[in-house]
One Martini backbone bead per residue (centre of mass of N, CA, C, O) as a GRO file, in nm:
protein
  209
    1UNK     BB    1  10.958   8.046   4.391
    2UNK     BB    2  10.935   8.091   4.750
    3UNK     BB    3  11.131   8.094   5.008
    4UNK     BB    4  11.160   8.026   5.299
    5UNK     BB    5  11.153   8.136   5.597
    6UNK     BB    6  11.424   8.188   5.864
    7UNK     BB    7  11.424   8.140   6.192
    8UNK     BB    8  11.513   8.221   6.464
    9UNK     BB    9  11.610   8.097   6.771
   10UNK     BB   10  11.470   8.361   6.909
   11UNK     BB   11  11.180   8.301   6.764
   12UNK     BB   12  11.152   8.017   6.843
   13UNK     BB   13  11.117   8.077   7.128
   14UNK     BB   14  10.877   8.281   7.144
   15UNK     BB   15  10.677   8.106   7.012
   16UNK     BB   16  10.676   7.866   7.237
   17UNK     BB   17  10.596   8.069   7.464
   18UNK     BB   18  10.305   8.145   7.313
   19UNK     BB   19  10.195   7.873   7.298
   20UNK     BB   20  10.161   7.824   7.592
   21UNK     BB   21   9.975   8.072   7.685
   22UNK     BB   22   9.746   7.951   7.444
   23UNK     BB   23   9.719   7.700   7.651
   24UNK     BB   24   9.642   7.885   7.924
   25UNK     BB   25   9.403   8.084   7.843
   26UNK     BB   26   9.174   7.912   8.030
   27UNK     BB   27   9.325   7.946   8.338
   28UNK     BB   28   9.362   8.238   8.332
   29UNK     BB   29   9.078   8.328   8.286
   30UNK     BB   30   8.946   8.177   8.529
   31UNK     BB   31   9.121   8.384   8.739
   32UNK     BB   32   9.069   8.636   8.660
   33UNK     BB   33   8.959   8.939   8.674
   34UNK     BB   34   8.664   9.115   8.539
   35UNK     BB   35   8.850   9.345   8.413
   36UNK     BB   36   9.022   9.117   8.311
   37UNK     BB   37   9.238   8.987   8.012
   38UNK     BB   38   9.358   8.697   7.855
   39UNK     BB   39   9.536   8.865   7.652
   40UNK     BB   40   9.683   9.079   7.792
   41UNK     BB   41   9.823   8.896   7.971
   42UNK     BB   42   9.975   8.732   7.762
   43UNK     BB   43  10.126   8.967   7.647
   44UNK     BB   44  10.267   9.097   7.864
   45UNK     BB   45  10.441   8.846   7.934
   46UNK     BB   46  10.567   8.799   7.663
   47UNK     BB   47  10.730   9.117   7.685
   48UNK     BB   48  10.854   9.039   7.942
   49UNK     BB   49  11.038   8.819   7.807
   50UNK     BB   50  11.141   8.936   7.603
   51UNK     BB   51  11.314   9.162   7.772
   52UNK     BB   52  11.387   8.867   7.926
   53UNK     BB   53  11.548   8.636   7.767
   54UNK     BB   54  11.647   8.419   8.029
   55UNK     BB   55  11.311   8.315   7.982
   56UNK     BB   56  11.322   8.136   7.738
   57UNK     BB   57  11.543   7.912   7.929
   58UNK     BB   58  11.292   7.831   8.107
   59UNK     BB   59  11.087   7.655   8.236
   60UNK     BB   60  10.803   7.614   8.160
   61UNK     BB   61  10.587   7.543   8.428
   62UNK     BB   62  10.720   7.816   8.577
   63UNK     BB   63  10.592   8.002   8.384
   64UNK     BB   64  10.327   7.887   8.376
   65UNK     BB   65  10.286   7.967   8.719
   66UNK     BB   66  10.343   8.276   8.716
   67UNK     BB   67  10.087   8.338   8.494
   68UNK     BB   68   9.878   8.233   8.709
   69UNK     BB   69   9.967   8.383   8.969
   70UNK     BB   70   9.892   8.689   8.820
   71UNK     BB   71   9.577   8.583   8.756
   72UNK     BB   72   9.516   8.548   9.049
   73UNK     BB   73   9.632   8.872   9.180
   74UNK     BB   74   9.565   9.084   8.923
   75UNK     BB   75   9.877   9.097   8.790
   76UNK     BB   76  10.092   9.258   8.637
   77UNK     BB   77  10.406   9.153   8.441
   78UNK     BB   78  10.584   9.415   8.317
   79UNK     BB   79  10.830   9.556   8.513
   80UNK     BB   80  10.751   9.880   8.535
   81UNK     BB   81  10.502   9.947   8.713
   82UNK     BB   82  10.554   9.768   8.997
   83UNK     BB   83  10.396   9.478   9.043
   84UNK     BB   84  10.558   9.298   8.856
   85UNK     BB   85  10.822   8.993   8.813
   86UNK     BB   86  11.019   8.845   8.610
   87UNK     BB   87  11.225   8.586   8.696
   88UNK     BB   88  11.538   8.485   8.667
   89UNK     BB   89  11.690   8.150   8.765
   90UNK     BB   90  11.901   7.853   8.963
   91UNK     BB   91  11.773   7.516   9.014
   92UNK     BB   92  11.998   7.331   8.997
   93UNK     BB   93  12.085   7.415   8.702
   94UNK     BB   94  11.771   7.506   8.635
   95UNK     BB   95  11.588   7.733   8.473
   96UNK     BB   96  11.385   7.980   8.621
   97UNK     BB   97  11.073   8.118   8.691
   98UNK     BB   98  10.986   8.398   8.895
   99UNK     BB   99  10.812   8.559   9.104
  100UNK     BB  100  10.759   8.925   9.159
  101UNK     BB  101  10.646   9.151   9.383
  102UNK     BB  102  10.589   9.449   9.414
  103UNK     BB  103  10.503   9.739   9.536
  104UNK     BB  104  10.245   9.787   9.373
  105UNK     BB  105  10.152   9.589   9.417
  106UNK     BB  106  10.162   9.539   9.766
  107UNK     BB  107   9.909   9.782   9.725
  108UNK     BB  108   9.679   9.650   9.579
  109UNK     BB  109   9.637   9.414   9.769
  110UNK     BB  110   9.580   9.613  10.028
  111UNK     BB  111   9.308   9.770   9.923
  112UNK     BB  112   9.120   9.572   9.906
  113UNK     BB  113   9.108   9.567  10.175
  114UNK     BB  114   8.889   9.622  10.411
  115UNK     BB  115   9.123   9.736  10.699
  116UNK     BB  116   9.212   9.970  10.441
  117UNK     BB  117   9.256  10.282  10.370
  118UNK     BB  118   9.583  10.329  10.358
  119UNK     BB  119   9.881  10.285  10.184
  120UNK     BB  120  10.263  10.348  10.221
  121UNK     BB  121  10.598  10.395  10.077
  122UNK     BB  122  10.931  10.496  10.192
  123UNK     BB  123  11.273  10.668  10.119
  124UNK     BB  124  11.594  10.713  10.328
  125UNK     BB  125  11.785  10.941  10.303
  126UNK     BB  126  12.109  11.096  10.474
  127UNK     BB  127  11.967  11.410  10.419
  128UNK     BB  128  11.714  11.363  10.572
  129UNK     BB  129  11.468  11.400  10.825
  130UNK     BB  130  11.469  11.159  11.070
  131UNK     BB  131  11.245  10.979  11.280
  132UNK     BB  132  11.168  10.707  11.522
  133UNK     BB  133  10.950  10.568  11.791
  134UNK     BB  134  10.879  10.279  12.010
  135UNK     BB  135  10.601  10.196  12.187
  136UNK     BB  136  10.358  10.368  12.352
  137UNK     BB  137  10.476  10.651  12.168
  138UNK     BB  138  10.453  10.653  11.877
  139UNK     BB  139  10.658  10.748  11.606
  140UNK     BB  140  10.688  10.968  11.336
  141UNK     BB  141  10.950  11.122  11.064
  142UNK     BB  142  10.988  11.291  10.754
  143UNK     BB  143  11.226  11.466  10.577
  144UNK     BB  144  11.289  11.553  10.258
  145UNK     BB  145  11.522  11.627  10.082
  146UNK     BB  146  11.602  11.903   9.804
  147UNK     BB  147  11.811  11.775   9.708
  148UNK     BB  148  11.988  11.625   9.416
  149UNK     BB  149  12.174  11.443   9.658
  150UNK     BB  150  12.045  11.295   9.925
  151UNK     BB  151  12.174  11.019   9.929
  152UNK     BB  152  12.162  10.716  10.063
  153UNK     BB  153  12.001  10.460  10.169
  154UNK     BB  154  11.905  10.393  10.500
  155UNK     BB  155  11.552  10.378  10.489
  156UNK     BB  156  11.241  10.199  10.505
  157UNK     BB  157  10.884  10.289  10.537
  158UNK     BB  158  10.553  10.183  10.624
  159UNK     BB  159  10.194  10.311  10.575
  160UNK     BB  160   9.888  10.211  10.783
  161UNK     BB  161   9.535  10.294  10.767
  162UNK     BB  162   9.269  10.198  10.936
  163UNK     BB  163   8.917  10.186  10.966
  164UNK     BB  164   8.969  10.211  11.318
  165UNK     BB  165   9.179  10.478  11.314
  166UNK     BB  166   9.476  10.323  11.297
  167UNK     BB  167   9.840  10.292  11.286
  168UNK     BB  168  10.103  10.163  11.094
  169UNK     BB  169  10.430  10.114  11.131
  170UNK     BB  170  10.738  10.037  10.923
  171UNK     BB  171  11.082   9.990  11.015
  172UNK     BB  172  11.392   9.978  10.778
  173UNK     BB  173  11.704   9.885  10.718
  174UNK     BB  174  11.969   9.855  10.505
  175UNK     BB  175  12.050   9.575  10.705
  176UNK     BB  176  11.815   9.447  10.668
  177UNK     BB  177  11.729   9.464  10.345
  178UNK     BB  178  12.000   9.308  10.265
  179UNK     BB  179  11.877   9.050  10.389
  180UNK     BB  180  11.667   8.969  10.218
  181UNK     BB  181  11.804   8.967   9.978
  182UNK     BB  182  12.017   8.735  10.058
  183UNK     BB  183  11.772   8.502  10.074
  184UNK     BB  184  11.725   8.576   9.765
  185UNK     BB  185  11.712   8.427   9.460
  186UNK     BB  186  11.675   8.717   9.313
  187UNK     BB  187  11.938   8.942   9.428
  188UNK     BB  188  12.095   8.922   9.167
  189UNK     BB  189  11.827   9.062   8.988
  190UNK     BB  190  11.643   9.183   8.899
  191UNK     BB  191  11.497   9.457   9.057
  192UNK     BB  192  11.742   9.478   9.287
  193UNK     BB  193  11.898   9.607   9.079
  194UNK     BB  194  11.667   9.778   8.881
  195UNK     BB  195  11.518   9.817   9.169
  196UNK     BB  196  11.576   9.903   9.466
  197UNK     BB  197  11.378  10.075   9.611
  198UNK     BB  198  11.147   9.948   9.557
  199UNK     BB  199  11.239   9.666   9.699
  200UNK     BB  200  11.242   9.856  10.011
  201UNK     BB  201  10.967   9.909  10.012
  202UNK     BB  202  10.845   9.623   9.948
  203UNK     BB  203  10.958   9.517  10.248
  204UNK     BB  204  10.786   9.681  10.419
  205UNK     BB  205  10.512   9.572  10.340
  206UNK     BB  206  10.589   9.260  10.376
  207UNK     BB  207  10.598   9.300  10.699
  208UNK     BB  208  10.341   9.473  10.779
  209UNK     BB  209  10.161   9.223  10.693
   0.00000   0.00000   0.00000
């Protein structure tokens, strides 16, 4: 007779989270893009959550409203890709999961408008050579070093080119966002802290919009 397997705490975490997702998959389908498949976002999603543990021990209600917001947005939560990220945090000490879009996302959602032929997001660090101004004569240049060390980042900026000919450019320092940072639920975890660069381009991305 053969003895029962018995599974870890951590198996059993992701067991509940996997029933939740297949719990979801009605609202998840209806919300979709026709290219995407609520298979694909459900395992994405398991994925990006086995990644980050600290997801596991997350309100449900919490991360199935993430994972419906990014059915909704079209957006993959892989965390790799930089279109979204689950992240946990604590709202009055109980653990939620947050959705955050990322650089990646926030220029998806921007190319589906009809009024965006291009947008794209730099960053530019100290030994660059980095120059704009705004006004009448608004202006933007910037030659990126070609050092292997080309030194901290001090500003990033994007730029999206309207379909009625026209250009538009958003530039912060990076004590500009690193004030967004701070302000930031997720400021000291999750992308801010493994994609700095990339969450400070797609702050300026977020505020071009």
């Amino acid at each position: 007779m053969s003895t029962p397997t018995s599974i870890t705490p951590y198996q059993q975490k992701v067991q509940t989270v996997a029933g939740l997702f297949q719990k979801l998959k009605p609202q998840i389908t209806r919300a979709l893009p026709r290219h995407m498949t609520a298979e694909r976002m459900m395992r994405i999603a398991l994925t990006s959550v086995q990644r980050t543990p600290e997801l596991l021990d997350c309100e449900p209600r919490s991360l199935a409203a993430c994972v419906v917001q990014c059915a909704q947005l079209g957006l993959e939560p892989d965390g790799v890709l930089g279109h979204a990220y689950l992240v946990p945090f604590k709202d009055k000490g109980v653990p939620k999961a947050q959705l955050i879009v990322g650089y990646r996302g926030m220029i998806d959602l921007a190319r589906r408008s009809d009024q965006i032929v291009s947008i794209h997001a730099r960053a530019v660090h100290e030994k660059d050579v980095f120059h704009y101004a705004f006004g009448l004569d608004e202006k933007l240049s910037h030659v990126p070093s070609d050092l292997v060390d080309p030194g901290s980042l001090t500003h990033a900026y994007a730029v999206a080119r309207l379909k009625d000919g026209g250009v538009q450019f958003e530039v912060m320092s990076r004590a500009e966002i690193d004030k967004i940072r701070t302000r930031s639920r997720a400021g000291q975890s999750g992308p801010w802290v493994t994609d700095y660069e990339e969450m400070a381009k797609k702050t300026t991305i977020r505020r071009l919009f």
